[in-house]
GROMACS .gro file of C-alpha atoms in nm:
model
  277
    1UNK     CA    1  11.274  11.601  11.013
    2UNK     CA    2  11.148  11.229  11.015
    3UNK     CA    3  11.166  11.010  10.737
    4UNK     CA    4  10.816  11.057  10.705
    5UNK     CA    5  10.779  11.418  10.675
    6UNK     CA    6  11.084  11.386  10.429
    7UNK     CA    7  10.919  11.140  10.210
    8UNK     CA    8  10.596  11.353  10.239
    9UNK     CA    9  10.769  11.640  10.097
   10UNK     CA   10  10.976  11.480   9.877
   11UNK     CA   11  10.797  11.228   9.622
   12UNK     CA   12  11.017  10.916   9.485
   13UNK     CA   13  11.020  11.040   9.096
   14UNK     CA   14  11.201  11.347   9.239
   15UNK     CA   15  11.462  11.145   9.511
   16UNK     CA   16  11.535  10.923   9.193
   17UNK     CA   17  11.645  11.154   8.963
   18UNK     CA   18  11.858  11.360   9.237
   19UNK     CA   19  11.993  11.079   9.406
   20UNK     CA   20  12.015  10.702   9.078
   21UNK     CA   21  11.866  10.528   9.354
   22UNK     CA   22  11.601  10.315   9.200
   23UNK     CA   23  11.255  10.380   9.274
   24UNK     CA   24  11.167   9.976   9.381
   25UNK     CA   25  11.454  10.073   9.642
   26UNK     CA   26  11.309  10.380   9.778
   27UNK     CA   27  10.960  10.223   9.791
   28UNK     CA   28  11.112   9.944  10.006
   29UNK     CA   29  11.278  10.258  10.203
   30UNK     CA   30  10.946  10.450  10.199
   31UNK     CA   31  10.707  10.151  10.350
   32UNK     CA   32  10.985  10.032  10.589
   33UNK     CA   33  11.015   9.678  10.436
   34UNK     CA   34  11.346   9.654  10.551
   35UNK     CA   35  11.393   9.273  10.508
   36UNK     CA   36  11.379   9.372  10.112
   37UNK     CA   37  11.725   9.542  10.118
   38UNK     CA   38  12.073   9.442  10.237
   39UNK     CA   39  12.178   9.629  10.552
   40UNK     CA   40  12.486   9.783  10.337
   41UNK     CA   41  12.247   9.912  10.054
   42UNK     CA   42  12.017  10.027  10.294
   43UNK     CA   43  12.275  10.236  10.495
   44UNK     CA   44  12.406  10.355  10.123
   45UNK     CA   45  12.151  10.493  10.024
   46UNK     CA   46  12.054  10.663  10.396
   47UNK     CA   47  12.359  10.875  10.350
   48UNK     CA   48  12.354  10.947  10.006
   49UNK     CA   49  11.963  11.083  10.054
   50UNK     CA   50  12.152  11.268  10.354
   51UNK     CA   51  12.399  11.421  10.162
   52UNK     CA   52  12.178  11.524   9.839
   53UNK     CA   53  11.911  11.681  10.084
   54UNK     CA   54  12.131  11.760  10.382
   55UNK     CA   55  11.860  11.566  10.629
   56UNK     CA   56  11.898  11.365  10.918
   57UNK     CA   57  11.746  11.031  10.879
   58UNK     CA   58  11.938  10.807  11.140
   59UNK     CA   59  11.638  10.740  11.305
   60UNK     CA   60  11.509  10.549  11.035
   61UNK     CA   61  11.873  10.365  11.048
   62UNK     CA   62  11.795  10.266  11.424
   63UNK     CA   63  11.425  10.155  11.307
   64UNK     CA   64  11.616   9.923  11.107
   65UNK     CA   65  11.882   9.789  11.295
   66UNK     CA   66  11.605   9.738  11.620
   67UNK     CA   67  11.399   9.507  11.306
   68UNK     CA   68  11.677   9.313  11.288
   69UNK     CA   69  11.828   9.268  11.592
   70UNK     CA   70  11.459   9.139  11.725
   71UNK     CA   71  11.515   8.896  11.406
   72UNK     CA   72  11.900   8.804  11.517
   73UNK     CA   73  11.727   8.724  11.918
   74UNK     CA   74  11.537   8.446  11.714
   75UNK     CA   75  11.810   8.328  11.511
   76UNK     CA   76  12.038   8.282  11.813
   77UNK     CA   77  11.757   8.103  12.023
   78UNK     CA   78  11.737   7.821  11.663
   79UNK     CA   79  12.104   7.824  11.733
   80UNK     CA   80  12.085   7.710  12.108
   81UNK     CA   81  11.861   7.438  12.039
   82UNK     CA   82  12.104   7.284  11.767
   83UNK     CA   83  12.375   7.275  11.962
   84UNK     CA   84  12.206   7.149  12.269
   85UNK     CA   85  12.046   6.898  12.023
   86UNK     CA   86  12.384   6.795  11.911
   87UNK     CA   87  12.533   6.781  12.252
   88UNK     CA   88  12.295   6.530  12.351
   89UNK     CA   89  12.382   6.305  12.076
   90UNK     CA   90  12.730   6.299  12.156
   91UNK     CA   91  12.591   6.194  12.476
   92UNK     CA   92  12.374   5.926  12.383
   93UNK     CA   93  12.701   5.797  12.133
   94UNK     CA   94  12.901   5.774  12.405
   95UNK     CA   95  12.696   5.625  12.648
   96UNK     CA   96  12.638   5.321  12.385
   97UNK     CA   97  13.013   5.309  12.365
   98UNK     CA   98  13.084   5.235  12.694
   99UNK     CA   99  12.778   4.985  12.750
  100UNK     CA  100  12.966   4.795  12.476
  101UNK     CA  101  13.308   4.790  12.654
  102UNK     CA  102  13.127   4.685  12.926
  103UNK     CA  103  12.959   4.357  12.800
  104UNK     CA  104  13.272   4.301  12.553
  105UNK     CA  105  13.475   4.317  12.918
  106UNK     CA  106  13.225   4.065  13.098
  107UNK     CA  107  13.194   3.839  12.804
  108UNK     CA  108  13.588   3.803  12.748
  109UNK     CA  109  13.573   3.709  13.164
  110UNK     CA  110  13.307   3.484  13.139
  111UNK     CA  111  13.547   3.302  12.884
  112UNK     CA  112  13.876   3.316  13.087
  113UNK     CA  113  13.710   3.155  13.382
  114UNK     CA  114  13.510   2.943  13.189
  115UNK     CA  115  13.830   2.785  13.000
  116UNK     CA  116  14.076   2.792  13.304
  117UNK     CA  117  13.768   2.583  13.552
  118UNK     CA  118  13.774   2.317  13.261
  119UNK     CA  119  14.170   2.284  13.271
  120UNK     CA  120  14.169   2.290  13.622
  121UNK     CA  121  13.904   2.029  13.608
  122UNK     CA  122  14.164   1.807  13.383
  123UNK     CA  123  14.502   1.853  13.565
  124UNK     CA  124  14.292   1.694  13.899
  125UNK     CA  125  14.163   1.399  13.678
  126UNK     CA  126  14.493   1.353  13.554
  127UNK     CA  127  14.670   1.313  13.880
  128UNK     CA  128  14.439   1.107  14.033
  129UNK     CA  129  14.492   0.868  13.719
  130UNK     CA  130  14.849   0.843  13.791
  131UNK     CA  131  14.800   0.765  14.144
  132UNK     CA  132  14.576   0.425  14.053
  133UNK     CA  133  14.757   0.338  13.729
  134UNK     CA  134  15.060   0.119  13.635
  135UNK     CA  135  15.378   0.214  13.565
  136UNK     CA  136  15.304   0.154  13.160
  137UNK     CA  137  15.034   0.409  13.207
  138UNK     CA  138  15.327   0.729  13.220
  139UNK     CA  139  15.364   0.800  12.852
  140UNK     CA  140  14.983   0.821  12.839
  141UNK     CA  141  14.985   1.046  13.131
  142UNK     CA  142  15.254   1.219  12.931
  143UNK     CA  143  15.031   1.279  12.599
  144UNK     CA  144  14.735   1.358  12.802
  145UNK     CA  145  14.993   1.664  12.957
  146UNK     CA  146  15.100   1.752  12.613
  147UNK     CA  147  14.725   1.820  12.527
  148UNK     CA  148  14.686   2.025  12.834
  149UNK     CA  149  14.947   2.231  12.724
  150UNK     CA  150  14.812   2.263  12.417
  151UNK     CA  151  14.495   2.404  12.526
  152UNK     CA  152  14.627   2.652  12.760
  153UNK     CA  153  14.807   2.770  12.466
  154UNK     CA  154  14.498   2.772  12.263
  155UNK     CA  155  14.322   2.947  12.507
  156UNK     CA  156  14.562   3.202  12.572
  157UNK     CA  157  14.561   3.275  12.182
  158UNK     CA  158  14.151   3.301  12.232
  159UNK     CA  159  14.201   3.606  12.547
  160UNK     CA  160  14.471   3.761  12.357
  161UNK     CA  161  14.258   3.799  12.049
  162UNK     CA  162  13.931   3.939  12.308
  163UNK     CA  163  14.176   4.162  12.465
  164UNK     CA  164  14.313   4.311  12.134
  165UNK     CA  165  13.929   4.346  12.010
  166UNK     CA  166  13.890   4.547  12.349
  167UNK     CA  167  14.227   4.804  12.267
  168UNK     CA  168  14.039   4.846  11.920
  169UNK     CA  169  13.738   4.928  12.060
  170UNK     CA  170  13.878   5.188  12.304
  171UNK     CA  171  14.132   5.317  12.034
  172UNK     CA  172  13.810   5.347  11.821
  173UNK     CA  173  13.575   5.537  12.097
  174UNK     CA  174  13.873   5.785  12.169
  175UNK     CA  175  13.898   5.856  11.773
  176UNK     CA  176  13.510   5.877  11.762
  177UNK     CA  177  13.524   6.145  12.045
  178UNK     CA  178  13.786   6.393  11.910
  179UNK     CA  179  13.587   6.389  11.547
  180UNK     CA  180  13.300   6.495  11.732
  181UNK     CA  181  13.473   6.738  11.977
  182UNK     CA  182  13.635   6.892  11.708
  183UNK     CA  183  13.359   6.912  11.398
  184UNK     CA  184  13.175   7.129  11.713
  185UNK     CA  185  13.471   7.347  11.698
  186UNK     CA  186  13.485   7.438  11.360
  187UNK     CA  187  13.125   7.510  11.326
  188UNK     CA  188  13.189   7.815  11.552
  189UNK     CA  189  13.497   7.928  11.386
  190UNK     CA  190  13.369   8.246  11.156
  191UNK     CA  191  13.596   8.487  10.911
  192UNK     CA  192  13.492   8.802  10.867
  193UNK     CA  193  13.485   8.960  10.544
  194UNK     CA  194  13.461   9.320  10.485
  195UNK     CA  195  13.210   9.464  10.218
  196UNK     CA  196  13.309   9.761   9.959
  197UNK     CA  197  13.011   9.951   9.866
  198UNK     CA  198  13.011  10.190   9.590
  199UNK     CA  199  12.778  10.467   9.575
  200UNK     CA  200  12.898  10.677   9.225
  201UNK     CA  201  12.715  10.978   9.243
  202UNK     CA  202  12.765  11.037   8.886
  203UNK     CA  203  12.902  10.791   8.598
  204UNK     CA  204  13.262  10.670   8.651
  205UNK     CA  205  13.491  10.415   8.526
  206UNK     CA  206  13.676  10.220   8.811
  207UNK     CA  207  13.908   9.885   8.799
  208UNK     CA  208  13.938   9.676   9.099
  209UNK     CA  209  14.230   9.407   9.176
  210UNK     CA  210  14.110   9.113   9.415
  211UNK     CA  211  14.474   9.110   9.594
  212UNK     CA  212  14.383   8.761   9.785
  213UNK     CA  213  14.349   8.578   9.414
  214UNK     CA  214  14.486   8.836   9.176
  215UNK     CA  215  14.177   8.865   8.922
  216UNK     CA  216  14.028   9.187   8.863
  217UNK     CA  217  13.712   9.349   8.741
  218UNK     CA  218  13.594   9.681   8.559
  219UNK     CA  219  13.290   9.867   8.546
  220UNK     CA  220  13.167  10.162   8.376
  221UNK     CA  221  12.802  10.318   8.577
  222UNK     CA  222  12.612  10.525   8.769
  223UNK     CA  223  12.490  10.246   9.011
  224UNK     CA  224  12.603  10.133   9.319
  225UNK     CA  225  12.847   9.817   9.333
  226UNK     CA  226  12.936   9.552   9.625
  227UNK     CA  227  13.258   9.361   9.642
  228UNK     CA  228  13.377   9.133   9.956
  229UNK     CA  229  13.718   9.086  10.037
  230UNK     CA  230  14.084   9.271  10.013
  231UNK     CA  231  14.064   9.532   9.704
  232UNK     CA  232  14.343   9.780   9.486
  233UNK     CA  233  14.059  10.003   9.291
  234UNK     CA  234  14.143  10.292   9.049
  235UNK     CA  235  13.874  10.523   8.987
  236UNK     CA  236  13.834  10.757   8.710
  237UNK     CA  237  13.737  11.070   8.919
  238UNK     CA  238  13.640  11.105   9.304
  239UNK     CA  239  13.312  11.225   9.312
  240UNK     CA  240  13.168  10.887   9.512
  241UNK     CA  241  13.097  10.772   9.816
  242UNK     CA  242  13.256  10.455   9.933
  243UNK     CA  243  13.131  10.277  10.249
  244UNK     CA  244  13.368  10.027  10.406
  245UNK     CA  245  13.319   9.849  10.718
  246UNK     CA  246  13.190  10.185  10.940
  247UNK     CA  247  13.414  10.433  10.721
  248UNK     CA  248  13.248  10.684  10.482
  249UNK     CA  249  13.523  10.749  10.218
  250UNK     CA  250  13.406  11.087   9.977
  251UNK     CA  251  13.735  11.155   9.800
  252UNK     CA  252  13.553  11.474   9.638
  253UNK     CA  253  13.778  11.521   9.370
  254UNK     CA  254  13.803  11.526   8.927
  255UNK     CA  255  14.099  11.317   8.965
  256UNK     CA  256  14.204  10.967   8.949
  257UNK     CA  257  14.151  10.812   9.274
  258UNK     CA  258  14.398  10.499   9.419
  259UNK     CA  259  14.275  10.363   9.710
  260UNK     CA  260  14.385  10.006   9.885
  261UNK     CA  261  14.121   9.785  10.098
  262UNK     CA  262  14.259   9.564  10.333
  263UNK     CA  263  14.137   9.432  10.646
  264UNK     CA  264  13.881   9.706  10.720
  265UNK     CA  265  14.165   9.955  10.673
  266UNK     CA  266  14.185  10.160  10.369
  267UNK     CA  267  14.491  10.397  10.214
  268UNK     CA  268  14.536  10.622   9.924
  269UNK     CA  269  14.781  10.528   9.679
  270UNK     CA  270  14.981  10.698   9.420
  271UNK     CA  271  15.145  10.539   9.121
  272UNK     CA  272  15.347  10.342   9.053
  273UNK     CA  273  15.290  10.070   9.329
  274UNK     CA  274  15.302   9.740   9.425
  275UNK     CA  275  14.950   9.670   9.260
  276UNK     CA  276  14.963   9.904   8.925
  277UNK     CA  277  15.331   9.958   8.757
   0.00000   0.00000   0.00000
């Protein structure tokens, strides 16, 4: 039977009352809006209308997951174009990086040559000086080398300080590419976290532990419940459904239920444990 026959014979007053599931939900399930319901609730309540009519409805499951995954081929094309987008501005950052190494190198040149031509220039005036001057003329000769000195050592301080602007530069650039390299990385780290769906099919009492952070929450109802992460529960009796990563749980009992969720395993407990004394 298709899920239209089913809902056919079947009208949503009636599913309702056999199955808690509201009727704004079964509409939604009815009309095939499936972007109005969660995959988890939608699979829920799929098996729970399974179960309470004994029906086969997985082809409306497949309906739903072929919806989305046409919506996910979108998504992922979005995706591409960011990352190409921010590829190319790494590019483009780089490329102004180097341009600026560049003129920083030919400017500190220009400057080198520019000073050592001019003292150059002065040590050959200087000795032809000597060559036409008298003897009293030395200590002049001598002060005028003392100033030549002095400007070789003032333009050595002037390259030194260019040259140390330059190692900044590159030490800066290298930085500047690792950030980037690395900010691309993260983005396509992803943790999964596994979802614990509740489906009571009558009223119970449960109490659930958050074992990552230790804080805990209790419920008493009839309707289903979602938690994300690593879970201790205690139930009051067994008669639910519990879907957890592709498990169906049904402990199908009048008993108090232990049951540990970690990592997309799960385990019944007894008491005592670790997580109730």
């Amino acid at each position: 039977m298709n899920a239209d026959d089913f809902f056919e014979l079947h009208s949503i007053e009636e599913i309702n009352k056999k199955t808690k599931i509201s009727p704004i939900s079964l509409r939604f399930i009815k009309n095939k809006e499936f972007d109005k319901l969660p995959r988890v609730k939608f699979v829920g309540f799929i098996r729970l209308i399974e179960k309470k009519y004994k029906v086969d409805l997985n082809e409306l499951i497949k309906e739903y997951e072929g919806y989305f995954h046409h919506s996910d081929d979108k998504n992922n094309k979005k995706s591409d174009n960011i990352q190409k987008n921010k590829s190319d501005k790494i590019k483009e950052k780089r490329s102004c990086l180097w341009i600026l190494i560049l003129i920083i190198f030919v400017l500190t040149s220009f400057l080198y040559f520019k000073f050592f031509n001019k003292n150059n220039t002065k040590d050959e005036l200087i000795v032809e000086a000597n060559k036409t001057t008298v003897v009293n003329n030395v200590t002049e000769n001598g002060s005028e080398k003392n100033n030549s000195e002095n400007n070789n050592k003032t333009n050595e301080n002037i390259v030194g300080g260019i040259n140390s602007s330059i190692v900044n530069n590159e030490t800066n650039i290298s930085n500047t590419i690792k950030y980037n390299t690395s900010s691309v990385k993260i983005e396509k780290n992803i943790i999964k976290e596994y979802n614990i769906t509740i489906l009571p099919n009558e009223m119970v009492w449960f109490r659930a532990l958050n074992i990552d952070n230790n804080k805990s929450v209790e419920y008493l109802t009839s309707k289903p419940k979602i938690l994300k992460g690593n879970y201790y529960i205690k139930f009051g009796h067994g008669n639910i459904t519990v879907l957890y990563d592709d498990k169906n749980i049904t402990p199908n009992t009048k008993k108090i239920v232990r049951i540990l969720f970690k990592n997309g395993k799960y385990e019944y407990l007894k008491k005592p444990n670790e997580y109730e004394k």
